PDB file of C-alpha atoms in Angstrom:
ATOM      1  CA  MET R   1     -51.177-115.746 -74.827  1.00 75.00           C
ATOM      2  CA  THR R   2     -50.079-119.345 -74.592  1.00 83.00           C
ATOM      3  CA  LEU R   3     -51.763-122.078 -72.608  1.00 90.00           C
ATOM      4  CA  ALA R   4     -48.446-122.584 -70.791  1.00 92.00           C
ATOM      5  CA  LYS R   5     -48.617-119.001 -69.459  1.00 91.00           C
ATOM      6  CA  VAL R   6     -52.192-119.517 -68.296  1.00 93.00           C
ATOM      7  CA  ARG R   7     -51.196-122.733 -66.529  1.00 93.00           C
ATOM      8  CA  THR R   8     -48.175-121.067 -64.900  1.00 95.00           C
ATOM      9  CA  ALA R   9     -50.340-118.167 -63.737  1.00 94.00           C
ATOM     10  CA  HIS R  10     -52.962-120.518 -62.310  1.00 94.00           C
ATOM     11  CA  SER R  11     -50.363-122.655 -60.540  1.00 95.00           C
ATOM     12  CA  THR R  12     -48.675-119.556 -59.085  1.00 94.00           C
ATOM     13  CA  ALA R  13     -52.003-118.152 -57.883  1.00 93.00           C
ATOM     14  CA  ARG R  14     -52.980-121.487 -56.284  1.00 93.00           C
ATOM     15  CA  THR R  15     -49.620-121.634 -54.480  1.00 94.00           C
ATOM     16  CA  ILE R  16     -49.705-118.044 -53.191  1.00 92.00           C
ATOM     17  CA  TRP R  17     -53.427-117.959 -52.332  1.00 91.00           C
ATOM     18  CA  SER R  18     -53.991-121.570 -51.282  1.00 92.00           C
ATOM     19  CA  ASP R  19     -57.084-120.557 -49.289  1.00 92.00           C
ATOM     20  CA  ILE R  20     -58.890-119.340 -52.446  1.00 90.00           C
ATOM     21  CA  ALA R  21     -60.674-122.170 -54.253  1.00 89.00           C
ATOM     22  CA  TYR R  22     -60.956-120.375 -57.611  1.00 90.00           C
ATOM     23  CA  PRO R  23     -58.165-117.788 -57.887  1.00 88.00           C
ATOM     24  CA  PHE R  24     -58.957-116.769 -61.478  1.00 89.00           C
ATOM     25  CA  ALA R  25     -62.521-115.961 -60.433  1.00 89.00           C
ATOM     26  CA  SER R  26     -61.482-114.159 -57.239  1.00 87.00           C
ATOM     27  CA  LEU R  27     -58.357-112.143 -58.072  1.00 89.00           C
ATOM     28  CA  ASN R  28     -58.177-108.829 -59.919  1.00 86.00           C
ATOM     29  CA  LEU R  29     -56.555-110.111 -63.128  1.00 90.00           C
ATOM     30  CA  LYS R  30     -55.749-108.472 -66.427  1.00 85.00           C
ATOM     31  CA  GLU R  31     -53.610-109.144 -69.471  1.00 84.00           C
ATOM     32  CA  LEU R  32     -50.728-106.716 -69.826  1.00 80.00           C
ATOM     33  CA  GLY R  33     -48.011-107.075 -72.434  1.00 77.00           C
ATOM     34  CA  GLY R  34     -48.762-110.749 -72.931  1.00 84.00           C
ATOM     35  CA  GLU R  35     -48.614-111.575 -69.221  1.00 88.00           C
ATOM     36  CA  ILE R  36     -51.345-112.338 -66.671  1.00 91.00           C
ATOM     37  CA  MET R  37     -51.155-109.647 -64.000  1.00 89.00           C
ATOM     38  CA  HIS R  38     -52.816-109.388 -60.591  1.00 89.00           C
ATOM     39  CA  THR R  39     -53.316-105.910 -59.140  1.00 83.00           C
ATOM     40  CA  ILE R  40     -52.604-106.169 -55.428  1.00 79.00           C
ATOM     41  CA  ASP R  41     -53.976-102.774 -54.343  1.00 70.00           C
ATOM     42  CA  THR R  42     -56.791-101.614 -56.646  1.00 60.00           C
ATOM     43  CA  GLU R  43     -57.386 -98.406 -54.668  1.00 61.00           C
ATOM     44  CA  ASN R  44     -53.792 -97.216 -54.901  1.00 60.00           C
ATOM     45  CA  PRO R  45     -52.672 -96.536 -58.488  1.00 56.00           C
ATOM     46  CA  ALA R  46     -49.048 -96.801 -57.359  1.00 57.00           C
ATOM     47  CA  GLY R  47     -49.765-100.152 -55.696  1.00 64.00           C
ATOM     48  CA  GLY R  48     -48.072-103.319 -56.787  1.00 76.00           C
ATOM     49  CA  MET R  49     -48.850-105.709 -59.575  1.00 83.00           C
ATOM     50  CA  MET R  50     -47.714-109.282 -59.784  1.00 88.00           C
ATOM     51  CA  ALA R  51     -47.060-111.160 -63.028  1.00 90.00           C
ATOM     52  CA  LEU R  52     -48.598-114.526 -62.193  1.00 93.00           C
ATOM     53  CA  SER R  53     -47.510-115.927 -65.552  1.00 92.00           C
ATOM     54  CA  LYS R  54     -43.916-115.073 -64.540  1.00 92.00           C
ATOM     55  CA  HIS R  55     -44.099-117.095 -61.292  1.00 93.00           C
ATOM     56  CA  GLY R  56     -45.167-114.101 -59.185  1.00 90.00           C
ATOM     57  CA  GLN R  57     -42.638-111.543 -60.417  1.00 88.00           C
ATOM     58  CA  TRP R  58     -43.479-108.030 -59.170  1.00 85.00           C
ATOM     59  CA  ALA R  59     -44.095-105.102 -61.513  1.00 78.00           C
ATOM     60  CA  LEU R  60     -44.700-101.415 -60.871  1.00 68.00           C
ATOM     61  CA  PRO R  61     -48.065-100.649 -62.470  1.00 61.00           C
ATOM     62  CA  GLU R  62     -47.845 -96.922 -63.133  1.00 67.00           C
ATOM     63  CA  SER R  63     -44.483 -97.030 -64.825  1.00 67.00           C
ATOM     64  CA  VAL R  64     -45.100-100.317 -66.602  1.00 70.00           C
ATOM     65  CA  GLU R  65     -48.575 -99.535 -67.883  1.00 71.00           C
ATOM     66  CA  SER R  66     -47.805 -95.983 -68.962  1.00 78.00           C
ATOM     67  CA  GLU R  67     -44.759 -97.148 -70.901  1.00 82.00           C
ATOM     68  CA  ILE R  68     -46.431-100.196 -72.455  1.00 84.00           C
ATOM     69  CA  GLU R  69     -49.267 -97.982 -73.680  1.00 86.00           C
ATOM     70  CA  LYS R  70     -46.716 -96.025 -75.733  1.00 91.00           C
ATOM     71  CA  PHE R  71     -46.056 -99.061 -77.961  1.00 92.00           C
ATOM     72  CA  ASP R  72     -47.925-100.760 -80.799  1.00 92.00           C
ATOM     73  CA  PHE R  73     -47.539-104.532 -80.736  1.00 88.00           C
ATOM     74  CA  GLU R  74     -47.880-107.131 -83.477  1.00 85.00           C
ATOM     75  CA  SER R  75     -49.706-110.415 -82.916  1.00 80.00           C
ATOM     76  CA  ASP R  76     -46.394-112.016 -81.862  1.00 76.00           C
ATOM     77  CA  ARG R  77     -46.279-109.500 -78.959  1.00 74.00           C
ATOM     78  CA  LEU R  78     -43.160-107.764 -80.279  1.00 83.00           C
ATOM     79  CA  PRO R  79     -43.307-103.966 -80.313  1.00 87.00           C
ATOM     80  CA  THR R  80     -43.467-102.417 -83.779  1.00 92.00           C
ATOM     81  CA  ARG R  81     -43.807 -98.699 -83.049  1.00 94.00           C
ATOM     82  CA  TRP R  82     -42.996 -96.465 -80.104  1.00 95.00           C
ATOM     83  CA  TYR R  83     -44.725 -93.166 -79.380  1.00 95.00           C
ATOM     84  CA  PRO R  84     -42.245 -91.560 -76.934  1.00 93.00           C
ATOM     85  CA  ALA R  85     -44.584 -88.677 -76.064  1.00 92.00           C
ATOM     86  CA  GLY R  86     -47.666 -90.920 -75.950  1.00 93.00           C
ATOM     87  CA  LYS R  87     -50.098 -91.996 -78.657  1.00 95.00           C
ATOM     88  CA  ASN R  88     -51.957 -88.693 -78.468  1.00 96.00           C
ATOM     89  CA  LYS R  89     -48.896 -86.934 -79.949  1.00 96.00           C
ATOM     90  CA  PRO R  90     -47.776 -87.287 -83.597  1.00 97.00           C
ATOM     91  CA  ILE R  91     -44.209 -88.385 -82.775  1.00 97.00           C
ATOM     92  CA  VAL R  92     -43.226 -92.011 -83.481  1.00 97.00           C
ATOM     93  CA  VAL R  93     -40.211 -94.276 -83.770  1.00 96.00           C
ATOM     94  CA  ASP R  94     -41.002 -96.823 -86.473  1.00 94.00           C
ATOM     95  CA  PRO R  95     -38.186 -99.014 -87.821  1.00 91.00           C
ATOM     96  CA  GLU R  96     -39.971 -99.101 -91.188  1.00 90.00           C
ATOM     97  CA  LEU R  97     -40.032 -95.291 -91.541  1.00 89.00           C
ATOM     98  CA  ALA R  98     -37.209 -92.741 -91.538  1.00 89.00           C
ATOM     99  CA  ALA R  99     -34.626 -95.444 -90.789  1.00 88.00           C
ATOM    100  CA  GLY R 100     -36.081 -95.840 -87.303  1.00 90.00           C
ATOM    101  CA  ARG R 101     -35.450 -92.218 -86.352  1.00 93.00           C
ATOM    102  CA  MET R 102     -38.059 -90.183 -84.527  1.00 95.00           C
ATOM    103  CA  SER R 103     -40.542 -88.952 -87.121  1.00 97.00           C
ATOM    104  CA  ILE R 104     -43.999 -87.490 -87.556  1.00 98.00           C
ATOM    105  CA  VAL R 105     -46.684 -90.210 -87.626  1.00 96.00           C
ATOM    106  CA  GLY R 106     -47.559 -91.417 -91.119  1.00 93.00           C
ATOM    107  CA  THR R 107     -44.630 -89.633 -92.765  1.00 95.00           C
ATOM    108  CA  ARG R 108     -40.920 -90.054 -93.333  1.00 95.00           C
ATOM    109  CA  VAL R 109     -40.269 -86.555 -91.972  1.00 97.00           C
ATOM    110  CA  THR R 110     -37.991 -86.713 -88.945  1.00 97.00           C
ATOM    111  CA  VAL R 111     -38.306 -84.534 -85.871  1.00 97.00           C
ATOM    112  CA  GLU R 112     -34.687 -83.556 -86.490  1.00 96.00           C
ATOM    113  CA  ILE R 113     -35.531 -82.079 -89.925  1.00 97.00           C
ATOM    114  CA  VAL R 114     -38.377 -79.997 -88.484  1.00 98.00           C
ATOM    115  CA  HIS R 115     -36.174 -78.896 -85.579  1.00 97.00           C
ATOM    116  CA  ASP R 116     -33.313 -77.844 -87.864  1.00 97.00           C
ATOM    117  CA  ARG R 117     -35.555 -75.931 -90.238  1.00 98.00           C
ATOM    118  CA  PHE R 118     -37.270 -74.071 -87.394  1.00 98.00           C
ATOM    119  CA  PHE R 119     -34.307 -73.344 -85.116  1.00 96.00           C
ATOM    120  CA  ASN R 120     -31.362 -73.215 -87.529  1.00 96.00           C
ATOM    121  CA  ALA R 121     -32.902 -72.067 -90.822  1.00 97.00           C
ATOM    122  CA  LYS R 122     -35.399 -69.828 -88.961  1.00 97.00           C
ATOM    123  CA  GLU R 123     -38.289 -70.966 -91.184  1.00 98.00           C
ATOM    124  CA  ASP R 124     -41.748 -70.343 -89.808  1.00 97.00           C
ATOM    125  CA  ILE R 125     -44.135 -73.133 -88.795  1.00 98.00           C
ATOM    126  CA  ALA R 126     -46.692 -72.478 -91.538  1.00 98.00           C
ATOM    127  CA  TYR R 127     -43.973 -72.581 -94.222  1.00 98.00           C
ATOM    128  CA  ILE R 128     -42.487 -75.836 -92.886  1.00 98.00           C
ATOM    129  CA  ALA R 129     -45.958 -77.416 -92.758  1.00 98.00           C
ATOM    130  CA  ARG R 130     -46.771 -76.369 -96.336  1.00 98.00           C
ATOM    131  CA  ASP R 131     -43.372 -77.356 -97.709  1.00 98.00           C
ATOM    132  CA  LEU R 132     -43.366 -80.816 -96.093  1.00 98.00           C
ATOM    133  CA  SER R 133     -47.125 -81.454 -96.586  1.00 98.00           C
ATOM    134  CA  LEU R 134     -47.711 -81.643 -92.835  1.00 98.00           C
ATOM    135  CA  LYS R 135     -50.383 -80.332 -90.523  1.00 98.00           C
ATOM    136  CA  LYS R 136     -49.330 -77.182 -88.725  1.00 98.00           C
ATOM    137  CA  THR R 137     -50.168 -78.820 -85.378  1.00 98.00           C
ATOM    138  CA  ASP R 138     -47.842 -81.745 -86.180  1.00 98.00           C
ATOM    139  CA  VAL R 139     -44.984 -79.325 -86.902  1.00 98.00           C
ATOM    140  CA  GLU R 140     -45.690 -77.537 -83.605  1.00 98.00           C
ATOM    141  CA  GLU R 141     -45.670 -80.835 -81.683  1.00 97.00           C
ATOM    142  CA  ALA R 142     -42.396 -81.902 -83.328  1.00 97.00           C
ATOM    143  CA  ILE R 143     -40.812 -78.585 -82.319  1.00 97.00           C
ATOM    144  CA  LYS R 144     -42.107 -78.912 -78.737  1.00 95.00           C
ATOM    145  CA  TYR R 145     -40.803 -82.463 -78.493  1.00 93.00           C
ATOM    146  CA  ALA R 146     -37.399 -81.549 -79.943  1.00 92.00           C
ATOM    147  CA  ARG R 147     -37.114 -78.615 -77.552  1.00 90.00           C
ATOM    148  CA  ALA R 148     -37.924 -80.806 -74.537  1.00 86.00           C
ATOM    149  CA  ALA R 149     -35.569 -83.628 -75.538  1.00 74.00           C
TER     150      ALA R 149
END
């Protein structure tokens, strides 16, 4: 996070909440995706968030946070990997693997290959897992994801 963003956030907070002497000490702040956010309604998970470092731009916390959590970021804040089903599932889009197609984490095996072998070639899950050196649970998750997509 740059000093310029911190200064912008502080200036925005001082302008909006002019009656608060120390806004950074008083507001419910957190860093989210490289921005300084203020949660307006902490008791309502669907309540609003404001990006103070973006001059008070509003954000929707549930949708923003849940989607941001599906990405891995490099130190330059650019996303490097996307887990479309969430990080607890073995499905990833990584531009450095499988030509950026949806694949099984840590492999170059695409979800499409697993899907085709299971649904079109009628191969069983255990065989696909053995043949592609995958965990059976990863093959099952790839099939579930492909079916839902």
